[in-house]
Tab-separated table of C-alpha atoms in Angstrom:
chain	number	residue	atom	x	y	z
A	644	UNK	CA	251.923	-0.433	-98.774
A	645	UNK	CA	249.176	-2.763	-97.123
A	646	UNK	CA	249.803	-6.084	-96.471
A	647	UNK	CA	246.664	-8.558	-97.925
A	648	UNK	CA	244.922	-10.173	-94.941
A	649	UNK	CA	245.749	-13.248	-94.296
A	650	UNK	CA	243.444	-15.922	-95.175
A	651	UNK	CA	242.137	-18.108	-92.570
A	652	UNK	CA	241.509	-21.733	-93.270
A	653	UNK	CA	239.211	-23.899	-91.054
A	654	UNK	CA	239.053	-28.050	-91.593
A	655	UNK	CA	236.319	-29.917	-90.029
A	656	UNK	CA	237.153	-33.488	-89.621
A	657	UNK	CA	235.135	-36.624	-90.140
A	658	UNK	CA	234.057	-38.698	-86.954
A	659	UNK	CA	230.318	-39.368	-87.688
A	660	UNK	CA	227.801	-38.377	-84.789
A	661	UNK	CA	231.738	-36.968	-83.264
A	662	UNK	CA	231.505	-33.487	-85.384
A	663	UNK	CA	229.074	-32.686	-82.744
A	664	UNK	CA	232.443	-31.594	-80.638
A	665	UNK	CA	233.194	-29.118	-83.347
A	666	UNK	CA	229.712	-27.188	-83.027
A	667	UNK	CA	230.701	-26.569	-79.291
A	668	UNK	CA	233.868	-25.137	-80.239
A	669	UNK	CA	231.959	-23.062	-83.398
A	670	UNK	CA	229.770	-21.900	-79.713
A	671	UNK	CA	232.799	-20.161	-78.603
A	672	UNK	CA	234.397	-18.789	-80.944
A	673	UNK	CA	231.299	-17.025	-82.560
A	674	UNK	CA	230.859	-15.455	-78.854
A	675	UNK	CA	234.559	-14.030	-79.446
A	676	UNK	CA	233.840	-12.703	-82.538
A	677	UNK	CA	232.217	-9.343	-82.438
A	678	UNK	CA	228.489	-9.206	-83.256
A	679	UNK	CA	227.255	-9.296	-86.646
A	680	UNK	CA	230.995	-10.586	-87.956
A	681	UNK	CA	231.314	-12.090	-91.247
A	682	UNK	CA	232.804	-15.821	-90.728
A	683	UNK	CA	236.146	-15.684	-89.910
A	684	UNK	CA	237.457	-18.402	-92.034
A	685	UNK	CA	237.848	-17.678	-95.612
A	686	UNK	CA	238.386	-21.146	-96.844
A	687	UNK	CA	236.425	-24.198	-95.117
A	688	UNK	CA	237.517	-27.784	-95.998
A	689	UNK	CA	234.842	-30.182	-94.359
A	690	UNK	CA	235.060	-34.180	-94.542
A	691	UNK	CA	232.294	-37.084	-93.714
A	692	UNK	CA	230.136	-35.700	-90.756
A	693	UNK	CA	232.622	-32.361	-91.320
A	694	UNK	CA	231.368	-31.414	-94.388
A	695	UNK	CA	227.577	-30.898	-93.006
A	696	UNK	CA	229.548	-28.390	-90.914
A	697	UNK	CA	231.359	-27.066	-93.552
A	698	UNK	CA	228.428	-26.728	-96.030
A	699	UNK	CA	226.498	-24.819	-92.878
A	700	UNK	CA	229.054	-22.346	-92.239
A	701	UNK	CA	229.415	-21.801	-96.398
A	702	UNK	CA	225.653	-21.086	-96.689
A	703	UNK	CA	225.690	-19.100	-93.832
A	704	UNK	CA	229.203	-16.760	-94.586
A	705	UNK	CA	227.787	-13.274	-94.263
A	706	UNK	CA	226.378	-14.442	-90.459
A	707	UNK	CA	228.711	-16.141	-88.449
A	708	UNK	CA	226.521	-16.427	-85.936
A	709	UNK	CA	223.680	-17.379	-87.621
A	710	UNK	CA	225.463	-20.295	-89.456
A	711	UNK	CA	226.637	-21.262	-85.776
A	712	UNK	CA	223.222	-21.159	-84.458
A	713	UNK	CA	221.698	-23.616	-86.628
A	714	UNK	CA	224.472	-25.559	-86.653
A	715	UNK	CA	223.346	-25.265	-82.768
A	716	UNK	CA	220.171	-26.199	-83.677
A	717	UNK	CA	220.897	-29.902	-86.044
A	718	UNK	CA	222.843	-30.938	-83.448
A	719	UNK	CA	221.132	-30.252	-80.611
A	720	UNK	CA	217.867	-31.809	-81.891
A	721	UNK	CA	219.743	-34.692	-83.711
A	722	UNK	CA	217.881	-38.321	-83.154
A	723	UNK	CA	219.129	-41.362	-84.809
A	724	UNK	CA	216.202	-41.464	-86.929
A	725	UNK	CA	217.233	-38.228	-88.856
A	726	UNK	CA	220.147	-39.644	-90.260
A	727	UNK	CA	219.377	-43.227	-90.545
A	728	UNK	CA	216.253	-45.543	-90.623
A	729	UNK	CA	216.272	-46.678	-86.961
A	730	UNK	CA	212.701	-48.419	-86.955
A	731	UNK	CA	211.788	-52.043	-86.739
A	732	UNK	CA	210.892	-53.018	-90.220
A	733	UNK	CA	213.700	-50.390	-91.710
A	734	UNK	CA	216.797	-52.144	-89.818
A	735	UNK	CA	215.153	-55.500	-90.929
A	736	UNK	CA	214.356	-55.106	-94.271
A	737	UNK	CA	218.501	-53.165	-94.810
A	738	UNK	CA	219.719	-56.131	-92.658
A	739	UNK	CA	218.323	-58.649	-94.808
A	740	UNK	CA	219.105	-56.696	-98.707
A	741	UNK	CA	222.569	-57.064	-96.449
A	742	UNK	CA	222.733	-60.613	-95.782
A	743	UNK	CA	221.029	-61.533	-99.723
A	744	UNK	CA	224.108	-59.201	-100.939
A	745	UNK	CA	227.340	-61.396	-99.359
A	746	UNK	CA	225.146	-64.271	-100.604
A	747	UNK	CA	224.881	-63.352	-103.612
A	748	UNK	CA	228.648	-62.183	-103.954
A	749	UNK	CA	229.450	-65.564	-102.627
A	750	UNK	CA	227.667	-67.216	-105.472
A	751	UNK	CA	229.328	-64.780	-108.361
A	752	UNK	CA	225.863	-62.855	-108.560
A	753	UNK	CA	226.393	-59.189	-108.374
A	754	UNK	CA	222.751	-57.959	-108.423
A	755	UNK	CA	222.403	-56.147	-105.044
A	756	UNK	CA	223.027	-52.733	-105.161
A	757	UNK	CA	223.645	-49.756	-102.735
A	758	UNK	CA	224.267	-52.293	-99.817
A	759	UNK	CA	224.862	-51.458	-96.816
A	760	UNK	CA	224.634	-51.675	-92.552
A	761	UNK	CA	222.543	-48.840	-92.611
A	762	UNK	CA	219.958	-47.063	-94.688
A	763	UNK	CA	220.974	-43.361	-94.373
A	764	UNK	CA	217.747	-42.128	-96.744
A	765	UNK	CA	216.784	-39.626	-94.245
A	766	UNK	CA	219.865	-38.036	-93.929
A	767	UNK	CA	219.464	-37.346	-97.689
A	768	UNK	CA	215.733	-35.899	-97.278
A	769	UNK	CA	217.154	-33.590	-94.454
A	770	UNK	CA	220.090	-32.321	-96.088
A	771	UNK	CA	217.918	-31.229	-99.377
A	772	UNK	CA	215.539	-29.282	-97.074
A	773	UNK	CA	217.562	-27.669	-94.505
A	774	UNK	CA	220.778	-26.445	-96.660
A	775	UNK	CA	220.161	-24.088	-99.915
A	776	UNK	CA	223.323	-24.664	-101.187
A	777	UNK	CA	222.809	-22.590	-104.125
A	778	UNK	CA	223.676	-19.741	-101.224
A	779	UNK	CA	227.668	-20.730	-101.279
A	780	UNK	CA	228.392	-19.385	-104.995
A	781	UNK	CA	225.988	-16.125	-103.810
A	782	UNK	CA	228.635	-15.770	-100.468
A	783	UNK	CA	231.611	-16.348	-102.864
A	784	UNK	CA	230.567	-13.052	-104.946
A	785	UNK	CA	229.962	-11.518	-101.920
A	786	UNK	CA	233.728	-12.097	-100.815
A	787	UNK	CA	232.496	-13.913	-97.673
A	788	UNK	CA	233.815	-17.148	-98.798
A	789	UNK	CA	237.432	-17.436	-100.251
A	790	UNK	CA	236.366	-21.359	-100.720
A	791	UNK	CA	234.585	-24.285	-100.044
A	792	UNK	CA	235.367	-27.848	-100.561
A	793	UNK	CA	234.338	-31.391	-100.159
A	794	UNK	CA	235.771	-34.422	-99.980
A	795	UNK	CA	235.061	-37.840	-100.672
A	796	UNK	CA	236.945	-40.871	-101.675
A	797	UNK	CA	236.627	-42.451	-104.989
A	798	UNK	CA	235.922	-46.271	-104.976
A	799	UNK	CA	237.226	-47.489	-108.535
A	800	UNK	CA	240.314	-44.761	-108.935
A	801	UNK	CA	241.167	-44.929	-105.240
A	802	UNK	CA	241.607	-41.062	-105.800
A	803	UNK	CA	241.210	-38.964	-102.246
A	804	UNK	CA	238.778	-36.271	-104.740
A	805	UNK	CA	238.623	-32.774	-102.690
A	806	UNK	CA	235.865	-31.127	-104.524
A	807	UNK	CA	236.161	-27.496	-104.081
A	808	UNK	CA	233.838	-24.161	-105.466
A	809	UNK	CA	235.453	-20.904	-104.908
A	810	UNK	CA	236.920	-17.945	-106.036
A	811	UNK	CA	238.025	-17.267	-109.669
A	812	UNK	CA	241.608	-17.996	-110.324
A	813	UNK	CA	241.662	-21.298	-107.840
A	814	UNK	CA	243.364	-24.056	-110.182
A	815	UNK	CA	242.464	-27.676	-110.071
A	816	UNK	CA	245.214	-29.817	-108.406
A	817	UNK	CA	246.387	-33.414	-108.952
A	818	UNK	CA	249.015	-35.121	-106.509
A	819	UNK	CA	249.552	-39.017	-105.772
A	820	UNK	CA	246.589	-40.237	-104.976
A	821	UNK	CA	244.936	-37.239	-104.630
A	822	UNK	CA	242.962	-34.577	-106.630
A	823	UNK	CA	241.336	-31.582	-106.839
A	824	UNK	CA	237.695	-30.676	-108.839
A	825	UNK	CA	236.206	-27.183	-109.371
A	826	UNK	CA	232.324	-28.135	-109.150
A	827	UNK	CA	229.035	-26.669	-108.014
A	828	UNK	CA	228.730	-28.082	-103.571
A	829	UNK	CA	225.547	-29.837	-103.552
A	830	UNK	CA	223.365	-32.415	-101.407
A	831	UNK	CA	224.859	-35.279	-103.322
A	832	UNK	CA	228.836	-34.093	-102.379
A	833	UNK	CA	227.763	-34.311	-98.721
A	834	UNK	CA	226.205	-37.764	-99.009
A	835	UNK	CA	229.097	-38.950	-100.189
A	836	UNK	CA	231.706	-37.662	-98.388
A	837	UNK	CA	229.864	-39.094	-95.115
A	838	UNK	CA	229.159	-42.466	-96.775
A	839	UNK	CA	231.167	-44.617	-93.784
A	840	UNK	CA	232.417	-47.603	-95.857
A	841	UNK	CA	229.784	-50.994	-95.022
A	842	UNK	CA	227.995	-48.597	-92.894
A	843	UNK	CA	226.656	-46.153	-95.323
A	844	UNK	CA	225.938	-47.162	-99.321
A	845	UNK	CA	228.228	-44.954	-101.746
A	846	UNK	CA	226.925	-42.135	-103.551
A	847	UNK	CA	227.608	-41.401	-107.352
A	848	UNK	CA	229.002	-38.298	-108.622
A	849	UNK	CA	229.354	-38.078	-112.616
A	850	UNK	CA	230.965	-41.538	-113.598
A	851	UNK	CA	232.134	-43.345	-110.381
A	852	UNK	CA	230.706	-44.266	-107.132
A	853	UNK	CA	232.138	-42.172	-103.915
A	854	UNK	CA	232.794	-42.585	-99.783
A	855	UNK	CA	233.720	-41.441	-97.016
A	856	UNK	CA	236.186	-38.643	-97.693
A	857	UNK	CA	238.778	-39.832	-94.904
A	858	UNK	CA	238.863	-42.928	-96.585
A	859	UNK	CA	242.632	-42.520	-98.480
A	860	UNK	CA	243.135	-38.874	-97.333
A	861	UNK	CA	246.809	-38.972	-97.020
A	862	UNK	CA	246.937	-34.677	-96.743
A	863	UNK	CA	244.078	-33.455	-95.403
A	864	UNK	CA	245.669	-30.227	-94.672
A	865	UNK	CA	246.881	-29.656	-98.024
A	866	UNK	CA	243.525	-28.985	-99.284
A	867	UNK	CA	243.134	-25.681	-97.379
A	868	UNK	CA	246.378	-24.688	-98.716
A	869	UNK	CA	245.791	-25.415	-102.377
A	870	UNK	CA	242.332	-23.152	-101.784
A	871	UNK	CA	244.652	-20.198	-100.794
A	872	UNK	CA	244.774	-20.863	-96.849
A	873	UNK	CA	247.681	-19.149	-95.348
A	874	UNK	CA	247.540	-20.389	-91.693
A	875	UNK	CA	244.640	-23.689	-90.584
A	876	UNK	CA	242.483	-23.703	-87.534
A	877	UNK	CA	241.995	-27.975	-87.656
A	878	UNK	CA	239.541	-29.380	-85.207
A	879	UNK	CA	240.244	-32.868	-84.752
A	880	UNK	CA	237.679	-35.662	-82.987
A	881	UNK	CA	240.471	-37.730	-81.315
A	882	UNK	CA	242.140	-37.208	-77.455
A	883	UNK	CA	245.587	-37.038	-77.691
A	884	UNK	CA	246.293	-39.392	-74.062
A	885	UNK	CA	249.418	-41.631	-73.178
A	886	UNK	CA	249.946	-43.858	-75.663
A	887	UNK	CA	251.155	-46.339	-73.161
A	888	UNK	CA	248.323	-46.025	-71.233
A	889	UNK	CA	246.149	-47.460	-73.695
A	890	UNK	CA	248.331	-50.458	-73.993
A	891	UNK	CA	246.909	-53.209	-71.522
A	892	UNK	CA	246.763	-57.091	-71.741
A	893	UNK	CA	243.906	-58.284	-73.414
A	894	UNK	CA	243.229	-62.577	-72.848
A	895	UNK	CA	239.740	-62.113	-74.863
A	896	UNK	CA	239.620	-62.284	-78.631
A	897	UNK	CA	238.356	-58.766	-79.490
A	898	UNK	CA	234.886	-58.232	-80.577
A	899	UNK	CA	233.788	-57.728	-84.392
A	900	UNK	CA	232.546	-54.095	-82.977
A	901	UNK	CA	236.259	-53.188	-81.179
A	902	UNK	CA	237.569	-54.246	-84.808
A	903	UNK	CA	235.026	-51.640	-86.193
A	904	UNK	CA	235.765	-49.314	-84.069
A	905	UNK	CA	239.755	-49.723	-84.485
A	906	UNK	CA	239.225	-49.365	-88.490
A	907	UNK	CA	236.980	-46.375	-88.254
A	908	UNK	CA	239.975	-44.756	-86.233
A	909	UNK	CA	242.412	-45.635	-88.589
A	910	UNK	CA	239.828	-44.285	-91.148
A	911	UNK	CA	239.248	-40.863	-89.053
A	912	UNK	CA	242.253	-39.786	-87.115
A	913	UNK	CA	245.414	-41.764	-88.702
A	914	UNK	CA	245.960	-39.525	-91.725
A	915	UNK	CA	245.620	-36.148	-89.636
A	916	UNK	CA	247.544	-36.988	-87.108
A	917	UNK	CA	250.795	-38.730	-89.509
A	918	UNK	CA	249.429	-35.144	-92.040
A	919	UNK	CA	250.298	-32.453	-88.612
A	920	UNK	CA	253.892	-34.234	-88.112
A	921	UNK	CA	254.648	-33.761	-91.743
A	922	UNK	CA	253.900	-30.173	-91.191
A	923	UNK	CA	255.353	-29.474	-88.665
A	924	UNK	CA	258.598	-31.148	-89.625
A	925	UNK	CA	258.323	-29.023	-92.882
A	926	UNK	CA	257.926	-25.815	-90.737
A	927	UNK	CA	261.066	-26.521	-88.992
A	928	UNK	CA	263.072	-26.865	-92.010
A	929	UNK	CA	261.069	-24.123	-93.558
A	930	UNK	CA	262.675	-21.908	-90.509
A	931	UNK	CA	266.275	-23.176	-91.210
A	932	UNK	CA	266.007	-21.685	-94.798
A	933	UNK	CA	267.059	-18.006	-95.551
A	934	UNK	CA	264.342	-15.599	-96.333
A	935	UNK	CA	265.609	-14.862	-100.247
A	936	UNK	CA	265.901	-18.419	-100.824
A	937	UNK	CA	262.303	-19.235	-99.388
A	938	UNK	CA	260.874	-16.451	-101.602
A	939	UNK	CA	262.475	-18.169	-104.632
A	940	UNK	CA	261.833	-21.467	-103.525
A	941	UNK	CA	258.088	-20.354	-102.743
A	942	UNK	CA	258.228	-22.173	-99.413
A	943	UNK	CA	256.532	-20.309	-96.428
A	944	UNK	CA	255.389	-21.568	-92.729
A	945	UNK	CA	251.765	-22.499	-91.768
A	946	UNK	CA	250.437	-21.950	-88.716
A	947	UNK	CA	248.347	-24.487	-87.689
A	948	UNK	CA	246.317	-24.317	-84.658
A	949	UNK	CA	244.806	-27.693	-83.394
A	950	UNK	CA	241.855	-28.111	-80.773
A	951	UNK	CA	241.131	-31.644	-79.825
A	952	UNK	CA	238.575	-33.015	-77.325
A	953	UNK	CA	239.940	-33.162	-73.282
A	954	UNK	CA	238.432	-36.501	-72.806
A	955	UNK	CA	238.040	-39.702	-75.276
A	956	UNK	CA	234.839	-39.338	-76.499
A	957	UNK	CA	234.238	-43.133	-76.369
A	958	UNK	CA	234.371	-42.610	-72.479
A	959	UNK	CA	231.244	-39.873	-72.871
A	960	UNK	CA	229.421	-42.697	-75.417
A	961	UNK	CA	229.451	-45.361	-73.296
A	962	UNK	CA	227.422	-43.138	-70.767
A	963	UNK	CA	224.807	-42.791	-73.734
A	964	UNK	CA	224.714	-46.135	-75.394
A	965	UNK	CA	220.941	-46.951	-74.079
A	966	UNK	CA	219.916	-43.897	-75.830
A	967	UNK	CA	220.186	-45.534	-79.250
A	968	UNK	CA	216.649	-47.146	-80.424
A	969	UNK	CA	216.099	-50.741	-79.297
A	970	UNK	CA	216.145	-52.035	-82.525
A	971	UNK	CA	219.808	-50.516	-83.307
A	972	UNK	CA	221.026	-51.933	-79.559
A	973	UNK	CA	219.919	-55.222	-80.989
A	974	UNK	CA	221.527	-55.223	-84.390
A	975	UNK	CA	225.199	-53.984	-82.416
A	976	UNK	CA	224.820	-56.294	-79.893
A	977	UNK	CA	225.372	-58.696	-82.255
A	978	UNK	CA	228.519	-57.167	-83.011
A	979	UNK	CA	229.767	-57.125	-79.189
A	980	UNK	CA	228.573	-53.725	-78.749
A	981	UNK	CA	226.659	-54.421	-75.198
A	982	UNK	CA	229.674	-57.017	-73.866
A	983	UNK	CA	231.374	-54.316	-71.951
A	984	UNK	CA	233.221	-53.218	-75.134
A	985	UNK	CA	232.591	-51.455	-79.002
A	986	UNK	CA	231.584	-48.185	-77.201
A	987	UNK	CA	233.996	-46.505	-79.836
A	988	UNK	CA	231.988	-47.886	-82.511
A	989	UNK	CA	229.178	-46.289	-80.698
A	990	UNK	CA	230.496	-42.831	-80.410
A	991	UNK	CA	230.565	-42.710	-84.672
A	992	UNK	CA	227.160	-43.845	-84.771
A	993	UNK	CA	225.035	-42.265	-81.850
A	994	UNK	CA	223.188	-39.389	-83.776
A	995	UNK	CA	221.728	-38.344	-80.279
A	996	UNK	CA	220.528	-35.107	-79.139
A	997	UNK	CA	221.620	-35.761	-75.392
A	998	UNK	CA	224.962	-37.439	-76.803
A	999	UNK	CA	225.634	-34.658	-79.003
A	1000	UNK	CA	225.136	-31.510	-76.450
A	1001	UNK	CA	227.524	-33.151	-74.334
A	1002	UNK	CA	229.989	-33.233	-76.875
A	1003	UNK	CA	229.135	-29.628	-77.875
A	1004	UNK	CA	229.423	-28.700	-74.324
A	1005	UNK	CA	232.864	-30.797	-74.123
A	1006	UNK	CA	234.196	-28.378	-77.150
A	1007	UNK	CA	232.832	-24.800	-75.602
A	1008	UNK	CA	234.473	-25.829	-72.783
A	1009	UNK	CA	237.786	-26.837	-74.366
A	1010	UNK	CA	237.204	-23.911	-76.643
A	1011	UNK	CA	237.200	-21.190	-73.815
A	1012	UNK	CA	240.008	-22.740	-71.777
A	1013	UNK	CA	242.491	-21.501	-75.069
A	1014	UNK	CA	240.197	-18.254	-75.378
A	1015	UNK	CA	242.815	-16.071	-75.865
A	1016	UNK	CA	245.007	-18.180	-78.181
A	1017	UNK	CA	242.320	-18.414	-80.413
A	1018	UNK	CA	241.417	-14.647	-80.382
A	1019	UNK	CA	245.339	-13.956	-81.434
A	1020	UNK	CA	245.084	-16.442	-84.333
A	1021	UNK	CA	242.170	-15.431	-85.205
A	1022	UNK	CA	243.443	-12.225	-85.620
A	1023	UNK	CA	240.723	-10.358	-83.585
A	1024	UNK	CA	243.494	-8.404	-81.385
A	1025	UNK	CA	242.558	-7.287	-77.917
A	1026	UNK	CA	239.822	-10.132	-76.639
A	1027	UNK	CA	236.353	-8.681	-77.899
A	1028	UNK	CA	232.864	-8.721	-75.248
A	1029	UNK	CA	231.503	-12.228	-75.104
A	1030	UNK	CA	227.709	-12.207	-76.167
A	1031	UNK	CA	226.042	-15.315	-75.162
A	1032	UNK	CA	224.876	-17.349	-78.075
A	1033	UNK	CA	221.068	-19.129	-77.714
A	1034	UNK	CA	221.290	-22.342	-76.350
């Protein structure tokens, strides 16, 4: 009797213009696959600058490659200007709705909506042109796509909300502070899962206002396995260095745009990183238990496979920073940005084309190094011809 394939789950992590990494390790595996393959990973979980990833991969599920091409494509033509207003009178007039907002608070007037840093209103015209979402339910039927979700953090419930479409028989979940929602993907799902809190404004879906989906997301794993994942390729946006190496005196007070960059960490990379030792401790004791009683118990082990950058990407954004428009420089530099420090705040924000192919190019490179690790997780068996992909 046949075993049923396993499914393959894929989670693409927040990390604004930082998902760029992910597209160069997309590059490499699509050049494992063999030609004209389906995508590999029945169930995609995306989050923040993740999900755009995600959403592309979902539309695209009957041509890997093609869905890794235009990924390909976004990122390699990204400008700050596509995702958020980077001219003169844009950054002014957000800047100053900004500053009439907190004064406004101050005085017990709540008036001001949708404030924020930045005004992200392109990002929402590109999104509704380039991605036909309607595509994902067509893939589903297909049976290229197991299932899709979303996910974006609720500001009045505090609820992490994964928002998933997918296969019939997929049941809604609800855990502590945590949920799943069967719902049609669209434009406004990807808005607000990348809605960086004071950054970006929040987007509403049905009867509450939404952000950034790694705001609050305590499991981000879990999502993949509610979905029907059986084993979780997670690509990750932090470098996993010597801890104590990063500990050094510091005399200066640190500037408001290291404390922006700090949160956004916590933000991005805490809850992965605290969600993989959970796992792994529960694989261990998962091992310990006797076959018959696992059964019973319905307790199995994931395999998890993990590909982080080789370098902190902060390093490869402070080599960048002059790309961003003049009039951005000038509103971070306010924030300590050009004082020899805030270069991690930088690498969330720096939607740049020569930024972002040298991330991509950081994660093809990664990506090949564990070429045949991924191939055998993957499932492909003996290593298949490499076909370059366009540039």
């Amino acid at each position: 009797m046949s075993q049923t394939p396993q499914k393959i789950g894929l989670i693409l992590t927040g990390g604004g213009a930082r998902a760029a990494y992910q597209v160069g390790v997309l590059k490499a595996i699509a050049e494992f696959a063999p030609r004209r393959a389906r995508n590999p990973f029945q169930v995609i979980c995306g989050t923040s600058a993740g999900a755009l990833n995600a959403v592309t991969l979902a539309v695209n599920a009957q041509h890997f490659r093609k869905g890794v091409k235009y990924l390909l494509g976004i990122w390699t033509k990204a400008h700050v200007s596509d995702i958020y207003r980077s001219d003169a009178l844009g950054v002014l007039k957000n800047s100053g709705r900004w500053i009439a907002g907190l004064v406004l608070s101050l005085l017990g007037i709540n008036r001001m909506r949708h404030i924020s840093l930045l005004d992200n209103s392109p990002l929402a015209t590109f999104l509704e042109q380039a991605l036909p979402c309607d595509r994902i339910q067509e893939n589903i039927d297909a049976g290229a796509l197991h299932a899709l979700s979303i996910t974006a953090s609720g500001y009045s419930s505090g609820h992490s909300v994964t928002f998933y479409q997918g296969a019939p028989g997929i049941q809604p979940w609800k855990r502590a502070r945590r949920l799943g929602v069967e719902t049609k993907i669209g434009i406004e799902h990807l808005l607000a899962s990348s809605a960086i809190p004071f950054i970006f404004p929040a987007v509403r879906i049905h009867r509450e206002y939404f952000g950034d989906g790694s705001v609050r997301q305590i499991a981000p794993i879990s999502s993949a396995l509610h979905l029907g994942a059986d084993k979780v390729l997670l690509m990750g946006a932090w470098h996993e260095d010597d801890e104590e190496g990063r500990r050094h005196r510091m005399d200066t007070y640190p500037t408001l745009a290291q404390i922006a960059g700090h949160a956004l960490d916590s933000i991005f990379l805490d809850g992965l990183e605290v969600d993989l030792e959970r796992l792994e401790r529960m694989n261990q004791t998962v091992s310990l238990i006797p076959e018959e009683l696992r059964l019973a118990t319905n307790m199995r082990h994931i395999d998890v496979l993990v590909i982080t950058p080789s370098q902190p990407l902060e390093k490869v954004a402070e080599r960048h920073i002059q790309r961003l428009p003049w009039s951005i420089r000038l509103l971070l530099r306010s924030a300590g940005v050009m004082r020899g420090s805030g270069a991690n705040l930088v690498s969330y924000l720096l939607f740049d084309k020569e930024y972002c192919q040298a991330l991509i190019d950081l994660g093809y490179q990664d990506a090949l190094k564990r070429r045949e690790e991924i191939l055998a997780f993957l499932g492909y068996g003996s290593p298949a011809a490499v076909g370059e992909m366009p540039q």
